[in-house]
Coordinates of C-alpha atoms in Angstrom, one line a residue:
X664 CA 155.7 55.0 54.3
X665 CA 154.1 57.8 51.8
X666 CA 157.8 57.2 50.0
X667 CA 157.6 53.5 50.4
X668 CA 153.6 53.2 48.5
X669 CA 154.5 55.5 45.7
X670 CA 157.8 54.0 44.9
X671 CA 155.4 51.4 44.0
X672 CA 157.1 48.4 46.6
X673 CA 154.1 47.6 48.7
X674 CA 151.8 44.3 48.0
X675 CA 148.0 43.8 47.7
X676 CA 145.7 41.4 48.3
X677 CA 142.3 41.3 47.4
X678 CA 140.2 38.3 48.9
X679 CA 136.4 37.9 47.8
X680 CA 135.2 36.8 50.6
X681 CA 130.7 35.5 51.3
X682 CA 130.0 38.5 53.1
X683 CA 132.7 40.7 52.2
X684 CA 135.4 41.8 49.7
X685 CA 138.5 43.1 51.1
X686 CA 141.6 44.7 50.3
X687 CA 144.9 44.7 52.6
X688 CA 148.0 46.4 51.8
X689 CA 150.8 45.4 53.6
X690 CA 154.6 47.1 53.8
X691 CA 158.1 46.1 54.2
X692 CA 157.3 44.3 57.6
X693 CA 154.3 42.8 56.4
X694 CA 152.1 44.1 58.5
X695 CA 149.1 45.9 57.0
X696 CA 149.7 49.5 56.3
X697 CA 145.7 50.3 54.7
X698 CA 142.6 48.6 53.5
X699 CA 139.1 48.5 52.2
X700 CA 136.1 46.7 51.7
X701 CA 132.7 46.4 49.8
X702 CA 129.9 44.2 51.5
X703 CA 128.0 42.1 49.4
X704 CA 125.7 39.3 49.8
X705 CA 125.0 35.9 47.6
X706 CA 121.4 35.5 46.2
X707 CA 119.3 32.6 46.6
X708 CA 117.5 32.8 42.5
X709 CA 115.5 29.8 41.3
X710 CA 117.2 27.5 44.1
X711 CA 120.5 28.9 43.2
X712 CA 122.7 30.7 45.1
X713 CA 124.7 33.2 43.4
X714 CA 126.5 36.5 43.0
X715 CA 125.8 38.8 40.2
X716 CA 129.0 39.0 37.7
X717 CA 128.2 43.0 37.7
X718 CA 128.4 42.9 41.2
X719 CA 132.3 41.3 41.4
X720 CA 133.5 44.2 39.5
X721 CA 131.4 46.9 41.4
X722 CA 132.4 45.1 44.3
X723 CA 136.0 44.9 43.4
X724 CA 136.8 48.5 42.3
X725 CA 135.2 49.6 45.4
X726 CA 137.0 47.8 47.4
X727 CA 140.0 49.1 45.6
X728 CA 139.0 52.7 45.6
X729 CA 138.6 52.5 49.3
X730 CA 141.9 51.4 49.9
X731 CA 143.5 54.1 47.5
X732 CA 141.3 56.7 49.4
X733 CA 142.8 54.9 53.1
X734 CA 146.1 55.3 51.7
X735 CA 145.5 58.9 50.9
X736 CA 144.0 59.7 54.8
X737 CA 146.7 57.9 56.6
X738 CA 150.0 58.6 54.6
X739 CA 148.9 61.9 52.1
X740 CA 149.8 59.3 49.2
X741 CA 148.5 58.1 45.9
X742 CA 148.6 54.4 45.0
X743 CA 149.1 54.0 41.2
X744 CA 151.9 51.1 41.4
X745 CA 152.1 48.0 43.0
X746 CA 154.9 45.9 44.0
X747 CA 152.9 42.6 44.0
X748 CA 149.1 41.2 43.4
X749 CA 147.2 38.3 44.6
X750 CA 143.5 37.3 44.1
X751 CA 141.8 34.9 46.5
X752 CA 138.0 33.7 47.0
X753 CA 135.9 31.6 48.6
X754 CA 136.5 28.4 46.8
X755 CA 134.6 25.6 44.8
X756 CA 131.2 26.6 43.0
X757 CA 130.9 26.2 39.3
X758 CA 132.1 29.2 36.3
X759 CA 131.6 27.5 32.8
X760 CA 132.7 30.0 30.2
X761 CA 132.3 29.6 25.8
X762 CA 135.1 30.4 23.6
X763 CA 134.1 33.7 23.7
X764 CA 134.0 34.2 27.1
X765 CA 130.5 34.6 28.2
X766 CA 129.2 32.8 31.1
X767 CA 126.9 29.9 30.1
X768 CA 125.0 29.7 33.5
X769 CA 124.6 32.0 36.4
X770 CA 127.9 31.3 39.1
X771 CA 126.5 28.4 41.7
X772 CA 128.5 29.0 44.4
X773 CA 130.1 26.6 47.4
X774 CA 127.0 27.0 49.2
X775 CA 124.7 25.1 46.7
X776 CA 123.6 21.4 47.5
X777 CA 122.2 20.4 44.7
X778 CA 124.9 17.8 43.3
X779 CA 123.8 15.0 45.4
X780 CA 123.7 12.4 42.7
X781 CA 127.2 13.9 41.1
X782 CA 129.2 13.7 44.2
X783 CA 128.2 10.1 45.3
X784 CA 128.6 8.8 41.8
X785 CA 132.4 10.7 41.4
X786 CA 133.3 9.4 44.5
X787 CA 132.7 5.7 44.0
X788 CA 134.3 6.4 40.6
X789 CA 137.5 7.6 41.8
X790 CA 137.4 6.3 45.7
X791 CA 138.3 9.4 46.8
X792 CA 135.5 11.6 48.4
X793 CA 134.2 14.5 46.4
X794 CA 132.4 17.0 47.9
X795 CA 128.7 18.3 46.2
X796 CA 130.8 21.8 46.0
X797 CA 133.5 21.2 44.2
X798 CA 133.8 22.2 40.8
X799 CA 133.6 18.6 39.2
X800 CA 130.4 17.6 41.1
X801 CA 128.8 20.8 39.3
X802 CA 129.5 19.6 36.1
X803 CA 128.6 16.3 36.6
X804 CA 125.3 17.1 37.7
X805 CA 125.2 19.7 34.7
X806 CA 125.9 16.6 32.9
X807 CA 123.6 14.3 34.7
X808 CA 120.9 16.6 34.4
X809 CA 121.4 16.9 30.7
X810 CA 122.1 21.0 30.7
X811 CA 122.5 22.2 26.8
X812 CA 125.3 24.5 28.1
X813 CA 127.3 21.1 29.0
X814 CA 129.0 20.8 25.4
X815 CA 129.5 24.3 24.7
X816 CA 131.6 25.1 27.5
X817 CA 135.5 26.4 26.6
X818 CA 137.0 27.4 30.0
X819 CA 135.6 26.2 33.8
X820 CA 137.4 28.0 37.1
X821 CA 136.8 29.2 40.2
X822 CA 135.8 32.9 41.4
X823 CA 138.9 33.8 42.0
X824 CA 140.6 31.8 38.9
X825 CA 138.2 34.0 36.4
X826 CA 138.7 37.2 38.6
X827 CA 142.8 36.4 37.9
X828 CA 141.7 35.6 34.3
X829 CA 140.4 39.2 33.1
X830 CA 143.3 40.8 35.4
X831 CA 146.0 38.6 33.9
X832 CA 145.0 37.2 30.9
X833 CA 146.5 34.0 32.2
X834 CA 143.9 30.9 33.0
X835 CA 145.8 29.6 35.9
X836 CA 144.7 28.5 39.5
X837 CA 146.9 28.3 42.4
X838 CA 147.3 24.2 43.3
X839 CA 145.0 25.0 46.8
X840 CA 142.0 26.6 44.7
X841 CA 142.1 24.0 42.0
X842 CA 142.0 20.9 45.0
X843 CA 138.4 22.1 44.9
X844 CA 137.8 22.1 41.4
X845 CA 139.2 18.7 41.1
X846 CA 141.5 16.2 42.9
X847 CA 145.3 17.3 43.4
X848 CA 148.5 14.6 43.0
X849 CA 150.4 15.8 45.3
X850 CA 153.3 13.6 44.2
X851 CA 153.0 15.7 41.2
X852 CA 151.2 19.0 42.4
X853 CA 148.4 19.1 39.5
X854 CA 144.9 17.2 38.9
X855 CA 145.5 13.5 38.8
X856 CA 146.1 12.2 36.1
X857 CA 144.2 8.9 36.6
X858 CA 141.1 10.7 37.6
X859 CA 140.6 12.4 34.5
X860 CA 141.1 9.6 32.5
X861 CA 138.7 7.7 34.5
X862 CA 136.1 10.9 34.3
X863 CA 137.0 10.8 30.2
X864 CA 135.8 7.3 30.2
X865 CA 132.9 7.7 32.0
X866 CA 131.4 11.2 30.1
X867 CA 132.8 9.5 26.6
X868 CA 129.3 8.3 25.7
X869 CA 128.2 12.2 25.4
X870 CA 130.5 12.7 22.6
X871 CA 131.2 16.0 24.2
X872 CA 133.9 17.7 22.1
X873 CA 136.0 18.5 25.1
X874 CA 138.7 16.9 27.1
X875 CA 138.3 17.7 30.7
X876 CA 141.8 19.1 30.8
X877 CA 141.8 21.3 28.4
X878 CA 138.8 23.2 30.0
X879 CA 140.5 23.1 33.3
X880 CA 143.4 26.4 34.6
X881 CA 146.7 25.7 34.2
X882 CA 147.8 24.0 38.1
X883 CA 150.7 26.8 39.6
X884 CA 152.4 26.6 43.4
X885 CA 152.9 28.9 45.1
X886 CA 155.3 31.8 44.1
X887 CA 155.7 30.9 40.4
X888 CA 154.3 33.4 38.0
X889 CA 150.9 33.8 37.8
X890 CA 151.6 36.7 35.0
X891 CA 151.1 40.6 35.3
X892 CA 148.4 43.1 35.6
X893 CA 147.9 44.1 31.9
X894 CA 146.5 47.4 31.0
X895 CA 143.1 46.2 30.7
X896 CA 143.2 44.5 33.8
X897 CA 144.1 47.6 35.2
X898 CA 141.9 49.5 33.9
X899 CA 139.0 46.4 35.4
X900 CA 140.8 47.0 38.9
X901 CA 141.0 51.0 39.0
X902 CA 138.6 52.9 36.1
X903 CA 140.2 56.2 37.1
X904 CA 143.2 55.2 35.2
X905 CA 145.4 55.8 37.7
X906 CA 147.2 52.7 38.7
X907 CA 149.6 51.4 36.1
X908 CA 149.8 48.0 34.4
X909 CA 153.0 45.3 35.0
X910 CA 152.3 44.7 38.8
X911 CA 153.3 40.6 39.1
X912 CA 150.7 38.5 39.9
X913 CA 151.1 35.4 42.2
X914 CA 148.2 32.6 41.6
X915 CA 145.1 33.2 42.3
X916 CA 144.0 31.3 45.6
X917 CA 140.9 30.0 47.4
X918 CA 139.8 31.1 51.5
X919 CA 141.4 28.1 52.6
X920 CA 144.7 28.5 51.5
X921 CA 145.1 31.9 52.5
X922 CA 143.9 31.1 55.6
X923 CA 146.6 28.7 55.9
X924 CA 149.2 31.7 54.9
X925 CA 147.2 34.3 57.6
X926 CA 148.1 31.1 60.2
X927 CA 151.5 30.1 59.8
X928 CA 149.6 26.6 59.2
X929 CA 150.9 25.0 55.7
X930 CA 154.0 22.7 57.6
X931 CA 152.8 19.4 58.8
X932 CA 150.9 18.9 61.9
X933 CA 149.5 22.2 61.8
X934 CA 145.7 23.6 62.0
X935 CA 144.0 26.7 61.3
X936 CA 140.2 27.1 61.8
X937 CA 138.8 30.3 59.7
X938 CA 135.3 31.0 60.9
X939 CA 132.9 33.5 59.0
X940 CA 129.8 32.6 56.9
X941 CA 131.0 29.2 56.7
X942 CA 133.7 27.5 59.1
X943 CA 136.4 25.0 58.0
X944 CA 139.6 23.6 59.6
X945 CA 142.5 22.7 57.7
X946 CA 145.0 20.1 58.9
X947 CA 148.1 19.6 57.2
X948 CA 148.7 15.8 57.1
X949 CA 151.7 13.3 58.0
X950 CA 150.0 10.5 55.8
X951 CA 147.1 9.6 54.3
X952 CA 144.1 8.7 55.7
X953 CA 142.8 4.6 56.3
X954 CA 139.6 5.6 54.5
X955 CA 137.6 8.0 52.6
X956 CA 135.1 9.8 54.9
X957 CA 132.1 12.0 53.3
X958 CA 132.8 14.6 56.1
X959 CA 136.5 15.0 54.9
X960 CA 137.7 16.8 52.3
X961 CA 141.2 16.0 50.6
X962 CA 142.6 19.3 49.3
X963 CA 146.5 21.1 49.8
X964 CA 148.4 23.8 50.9
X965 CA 149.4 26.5 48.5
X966 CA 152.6 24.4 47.7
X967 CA 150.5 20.8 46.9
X968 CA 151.3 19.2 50.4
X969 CA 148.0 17.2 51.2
X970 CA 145.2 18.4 53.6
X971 CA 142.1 17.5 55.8
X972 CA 139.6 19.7 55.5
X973 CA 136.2 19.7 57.5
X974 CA 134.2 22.2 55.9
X975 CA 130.8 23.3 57.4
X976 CA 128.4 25.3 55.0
X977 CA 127.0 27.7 57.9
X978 CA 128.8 29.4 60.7
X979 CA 128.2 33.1 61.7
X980 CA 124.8 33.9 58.8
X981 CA 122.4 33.1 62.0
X982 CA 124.6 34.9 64.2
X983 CA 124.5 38.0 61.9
X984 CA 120.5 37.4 61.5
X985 CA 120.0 37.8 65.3
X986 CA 122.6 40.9 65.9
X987 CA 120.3 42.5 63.0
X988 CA 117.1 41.9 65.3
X989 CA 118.7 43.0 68.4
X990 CA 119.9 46.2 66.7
X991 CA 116.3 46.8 65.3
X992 CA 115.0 45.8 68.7
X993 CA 116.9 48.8 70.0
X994 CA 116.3 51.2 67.9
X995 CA 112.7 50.9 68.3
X996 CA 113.1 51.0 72.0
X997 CA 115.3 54.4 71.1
X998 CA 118.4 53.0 72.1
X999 CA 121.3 53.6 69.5
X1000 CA 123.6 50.5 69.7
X1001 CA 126.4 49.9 66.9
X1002 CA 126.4 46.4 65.3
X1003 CA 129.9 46.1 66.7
X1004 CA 128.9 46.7 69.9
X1005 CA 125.6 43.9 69.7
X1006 CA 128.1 41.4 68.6
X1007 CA 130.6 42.2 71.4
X1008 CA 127.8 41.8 73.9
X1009 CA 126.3 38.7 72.2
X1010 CA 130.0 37.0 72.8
X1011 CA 130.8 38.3 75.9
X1012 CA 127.4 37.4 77.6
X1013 CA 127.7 33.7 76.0
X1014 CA 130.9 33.3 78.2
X1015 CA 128.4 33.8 81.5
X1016 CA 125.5 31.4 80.0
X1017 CA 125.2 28.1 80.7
X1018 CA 127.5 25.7 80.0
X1019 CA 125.2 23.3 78.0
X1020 CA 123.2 26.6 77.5
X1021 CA 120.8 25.3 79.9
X1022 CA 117.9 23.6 77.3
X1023 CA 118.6 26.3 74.6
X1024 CA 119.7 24.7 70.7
X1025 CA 120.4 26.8 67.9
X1026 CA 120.4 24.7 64.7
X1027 CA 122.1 27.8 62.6
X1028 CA 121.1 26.0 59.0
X1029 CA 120.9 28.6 56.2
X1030 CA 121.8 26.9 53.6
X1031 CA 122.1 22.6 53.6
X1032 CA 124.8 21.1 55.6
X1033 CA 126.5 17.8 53.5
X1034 CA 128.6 16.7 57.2
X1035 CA 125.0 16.0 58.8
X1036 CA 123.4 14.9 55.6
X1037 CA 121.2 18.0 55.0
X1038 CA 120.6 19.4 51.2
X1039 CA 119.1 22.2 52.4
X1040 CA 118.4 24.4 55.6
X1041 CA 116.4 26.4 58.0
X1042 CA 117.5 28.0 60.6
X1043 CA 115.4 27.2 63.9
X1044 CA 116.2 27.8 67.8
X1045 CA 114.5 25.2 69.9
X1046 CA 114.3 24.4 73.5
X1047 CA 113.4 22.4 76.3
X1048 CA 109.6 23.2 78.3
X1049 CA 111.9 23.9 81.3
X1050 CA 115.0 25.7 79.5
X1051 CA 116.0 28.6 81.0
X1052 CA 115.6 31.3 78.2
X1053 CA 117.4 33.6 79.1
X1054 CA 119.9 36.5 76.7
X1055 CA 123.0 34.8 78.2
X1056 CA 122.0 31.2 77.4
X1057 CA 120.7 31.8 74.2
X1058 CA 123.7 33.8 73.0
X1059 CA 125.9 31.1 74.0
X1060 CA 123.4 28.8 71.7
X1061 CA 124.1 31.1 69.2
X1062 CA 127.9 30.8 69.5
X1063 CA 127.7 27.0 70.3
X1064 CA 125.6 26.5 67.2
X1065 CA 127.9 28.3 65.0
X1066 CA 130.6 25.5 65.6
X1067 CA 128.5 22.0 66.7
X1068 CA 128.6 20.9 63.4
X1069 CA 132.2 21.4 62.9
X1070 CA 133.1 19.5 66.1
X1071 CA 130.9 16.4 64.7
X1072 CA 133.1 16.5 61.7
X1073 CA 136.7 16.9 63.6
X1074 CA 135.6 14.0 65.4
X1075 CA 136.4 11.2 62.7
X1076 CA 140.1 13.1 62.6
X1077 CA 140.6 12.3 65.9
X1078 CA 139.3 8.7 65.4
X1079 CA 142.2 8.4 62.7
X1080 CA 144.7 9.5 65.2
X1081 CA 145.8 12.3 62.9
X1082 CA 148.2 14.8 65.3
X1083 CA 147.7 18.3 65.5
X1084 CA 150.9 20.8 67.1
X1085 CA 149.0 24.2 66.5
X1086 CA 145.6 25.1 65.8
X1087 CA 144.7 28.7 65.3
X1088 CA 141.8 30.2 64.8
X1089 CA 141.3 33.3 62.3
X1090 CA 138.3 35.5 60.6
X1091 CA 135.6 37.6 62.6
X1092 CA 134.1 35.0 64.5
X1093 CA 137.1 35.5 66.3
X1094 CA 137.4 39.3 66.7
X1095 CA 136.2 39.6 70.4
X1096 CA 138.8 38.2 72.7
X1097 CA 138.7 35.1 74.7
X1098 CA 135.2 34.4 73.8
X1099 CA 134.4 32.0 70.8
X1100 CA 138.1 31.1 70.7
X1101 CA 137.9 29.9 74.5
X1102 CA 134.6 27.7 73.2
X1103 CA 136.4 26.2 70.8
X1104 CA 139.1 24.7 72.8
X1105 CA 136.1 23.6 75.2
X1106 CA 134.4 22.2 71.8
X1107 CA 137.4 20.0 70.4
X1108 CA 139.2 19.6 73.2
X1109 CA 142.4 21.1 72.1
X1110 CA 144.3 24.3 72.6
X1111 CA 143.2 27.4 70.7
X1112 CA 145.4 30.0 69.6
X1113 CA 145.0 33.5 68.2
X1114 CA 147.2 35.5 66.1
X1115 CA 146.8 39.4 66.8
X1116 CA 146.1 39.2 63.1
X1117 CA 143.3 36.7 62.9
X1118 CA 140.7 39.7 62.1
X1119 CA 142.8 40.1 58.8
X1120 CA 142.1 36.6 57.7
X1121 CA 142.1 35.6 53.8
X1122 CA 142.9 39.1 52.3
X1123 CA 145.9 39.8 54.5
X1124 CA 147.2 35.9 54.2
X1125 CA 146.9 36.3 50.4
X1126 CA 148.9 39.5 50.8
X1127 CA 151.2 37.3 52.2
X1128 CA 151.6 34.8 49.2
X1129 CA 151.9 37.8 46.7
X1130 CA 154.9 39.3 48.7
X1131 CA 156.2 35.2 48.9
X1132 CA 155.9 35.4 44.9
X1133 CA 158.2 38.6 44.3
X1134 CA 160.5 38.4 48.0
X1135 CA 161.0 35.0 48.2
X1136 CA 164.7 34.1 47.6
X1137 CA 165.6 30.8 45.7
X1138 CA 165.0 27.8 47.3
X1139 CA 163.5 29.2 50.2
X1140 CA 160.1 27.2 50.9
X1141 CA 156.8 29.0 52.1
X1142 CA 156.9 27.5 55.4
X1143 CA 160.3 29.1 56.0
X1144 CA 159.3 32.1 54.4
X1145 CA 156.2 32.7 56.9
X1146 CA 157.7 31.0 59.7
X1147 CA 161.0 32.7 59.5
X1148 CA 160.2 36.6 57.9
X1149 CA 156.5 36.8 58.2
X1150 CA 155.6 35.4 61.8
X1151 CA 158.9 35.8 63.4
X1152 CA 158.0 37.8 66.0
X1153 CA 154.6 37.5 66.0
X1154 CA 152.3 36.9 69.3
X1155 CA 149.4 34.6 70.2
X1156 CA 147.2 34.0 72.9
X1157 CA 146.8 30.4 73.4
X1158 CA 143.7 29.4 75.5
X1159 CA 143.4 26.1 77.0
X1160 CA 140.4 23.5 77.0
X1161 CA 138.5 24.4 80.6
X1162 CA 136.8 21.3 81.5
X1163 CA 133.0 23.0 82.5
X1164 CA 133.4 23.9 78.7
X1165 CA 134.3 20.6 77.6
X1166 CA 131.3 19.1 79.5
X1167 CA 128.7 21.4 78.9
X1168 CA 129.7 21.5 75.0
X1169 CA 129.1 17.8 75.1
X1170 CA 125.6 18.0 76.8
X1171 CA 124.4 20.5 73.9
X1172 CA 125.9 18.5 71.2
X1173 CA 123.8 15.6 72.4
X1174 CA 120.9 17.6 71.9
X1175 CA 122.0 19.4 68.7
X1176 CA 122.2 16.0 67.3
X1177 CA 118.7 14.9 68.7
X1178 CA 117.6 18.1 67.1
X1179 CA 118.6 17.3 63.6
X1180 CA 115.3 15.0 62.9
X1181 CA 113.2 18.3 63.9
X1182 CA 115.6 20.1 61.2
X1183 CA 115.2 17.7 58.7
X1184 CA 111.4 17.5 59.3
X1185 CA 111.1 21.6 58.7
X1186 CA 113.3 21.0 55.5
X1187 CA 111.0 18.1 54.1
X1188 CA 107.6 19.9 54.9
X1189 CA 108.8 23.4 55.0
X1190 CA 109.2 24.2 51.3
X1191 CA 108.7 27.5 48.6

């Protein structure tokens, strides 16, 4: 292996993730050989939440320099070439950049509700639904509400699409990323054409003296060049100097499509659920659907082909909130319990709560939630007067919480009749074994499986679509490629529905749902 990193063959990928940006290096097989990681957090600043631009580069090279020092423990090697680079992030959220290249406004992330008025009046505009996080709604609502950075704007991408931008030099975005920026043709794999002339029409009063795309990245699929890693980008990446320029670069991609890659999940009829600080599930569709839903978003694989996306703004943040308490609860009692040990327990002791979690709701709303209607959140555990309140019921709350709200939103797929082969579940909400991933077959009624690999989630999966960019042979499609080199061998546990699951899941959705009016009442008279 030591032979193998410093002949400069193995691939990186580099996913930013809410929580967490990580670094996977995979080998020949690819399998992951070293990583490493930098934890960060988003910032809630004058109703905004945001990351700090100093804090992606910190973030980055620390990642990276924590992989290099990984390589160096397991395999006495340096890492100073690469044989392939991709970028991913969490997608959506708003980067609006001048000629020069300074950012105009602080980043607003994914996980901003605040484009209400935008995303209605879009999606009656172009009968196609667009969420309040996607990269049009933000400047629409910039634009709405009159923002003097509006006309000065030169360049508008995604975290990962600038991230690729200062590496590269190249202002590209893979086709997945951008189908949150703005809608995708997948009959011709870039932003529809129609729909930007119909948004020209409808901004042309301002006089603005852009043309939407022009400020947009240049659509790419996946493996086509994305450019190289120039000497300043290197430089960005690794300040020691150490690792050399000329590394190819496949496009930059967002969480969901990597999560597709980390699942084997971009051929039709196939479903991956990546649960972290949010939760979504990607279907890959047969055909269109009969309507636009709210609750749906339209996006693609890496390679254009259309998806359904149900994306849920909170998943495990409450979750994490409640392991912190029980770790402080601990300590103070002089106990010394690792935070990967809390969260094992919390899991394991949901499987022996109640099924319906016996009166206990967890309504796990950080942030606002657009599939039940909420622009904002707070978090709140309720119960009934004769709940049994007890750790094992209100962990499973806790872990039922975290994916109610997805259910609610798979719901209308199943109403369109759309057909799912293979669902698998990925990202730490999965890490603990036949827990949460048993709950969500109960939850949707549908068999769950997990790779051994689902911890690895985005990073690893856009490992995957750098190697597809400089290994693939000609012709060969990315479904082929995963299916046939990647995941050839690969094994999953599959987990079945169990009917007490099914049941009892049902019973706390109905009172999840009753619970919503008490949710929406703290969010009305609850305020800063």
């Amino acid at each position: 292996m030591k032979n193998y990193i410093e002949s400069g063959k193995a691939v990186l990928g580099i996913e930013f993730g809410s929580t967490r940006i990580k670094a996977v290096l995979i080998g020949e097989d690819f399998a992951p050989i070293a990583q490493g990681a930098f934890d960060w957090e988003n910032r809630l600043e004058n109703g905004i939440w945001t990351y700090h631009m100093d804090e992606v580069w910190h973030g980055l090279q620390s990642a990276y320099a924590a992989l290099k020092a990984d390589v160096q423990e397991k395999y006495g090697a340096r890492l100073t070439r690469l044989g392939g680079l991709g970028l991913s992030a969490m997608m959506h959220g708003y980067l609006a950049f001048d000629r020069e290249g300074q950012l105009l406004v602080p980043f607003r992330t994914w996980r901003n509700t605040c484009t209400g008025e935008a995303a209605n009046e879009l999606t009656e505009l172009f009968g196609f639904n667009i969420p309040q996080r996607w990269s049009i709604a933000h400047l629409d609502q910039a634009i709405l509400n009159q923002e003097e950075h509006v006309s000065r704007i030169d360049y508008l991408t995604t975290l990962a699409g600038y991230v690729h931008w200062k590496l590269t030099g190249r202002k590209v975005l893979g086709v997945g990323d951008a189908s949150g920026m703005f809608p995708i043709d997948s009959t011709t794999g870039n932003f529809d054409a129609r729909m930007l002339r119909s948004f020209g029409e409808h901004i042309a009063r301002h006089g603005y003296p852009w043309k939407l795309e022009d400020i947009l990245p240049r659509v790419l699929q996946a493996g086509e060049d994305a450019g190289t890693l120039t000497e300043e980008g290197a430089r960005l990446l690794d300040p020691t100097g150490e690792t050399q320029p000329g590394t190819p670069v496949a496009p930059p991609e967002g969480d969901a499509g990597t999560g597709m890659a980390a699942t084997n999940s971009v051929a039709e009829r196939t479903g991956n659920v990546s649960a972290g600080t949010s939760v979504f599930a990607m279907v890959v569709l047969e055909k269109a659907l009969s309507r636009v839903y709210p609750e749906i978003d339209m996006v693609t694989t890496p390679t254009g082909s259309p998806v359904a996306m149900v994306h849920c703004n909170n998943c495990t943040s409450d979750i994490n909130a409640w392991a912190d308490m029980y770790q402080e609860f601990a300590a103070a009692a002089g106990l010394e319990i690792s935070k990967g040990k809390i969260y094992e327990t919390l899991f394991r002791s949901a499987m022996e709560g109640a099924p319906d979690c016996g009166g206990v709701v967890n309504v796990n709303y950080l942030s606002g939630e657009p599939v039940t209607g909420l622009n904002e959140g707070r978090p709140m555990l309720v119960r009934m007067p004769d709940a049994r309140m007890d750790f094992r019921n209100v962990a499973r709350a806790l872990v039922l919480g975290a994916i109610v709200t997805l259910k609610i939103g798979m719901d209308l797929l199943s109403e369109e009749q759309v057909r799912i082969d293979r669902l698998l579940g990925h990202g730490g909400f999965f890490k603990t074994p036949g827990t949460a991933q048993k709950l969500l077959a109960g939850a949707l009624k549908t068999p769950v499986s997990v790779m051994e690999t689902a911890g690895e989630g985005g990073p690893w999966g856009m490992a995957l679509l750098a190697a597809y960019r400089v290994r693939h042979e000609a012709g060969e499609t990315l479904d082929a490629f995963l299916d046939q080199r990647v995941f050839r061998d690969s094994q999953a546990q599959t987990l079945q529905p169990d009917a007490a699951d099914t049941e009892g899941f049902a019973a706390y959705e109905a009172l999840f749902r009753k619970a919503l009016a008490a949710e929406e009442a703290a969010v009305e008279e609850m305020r800063d």
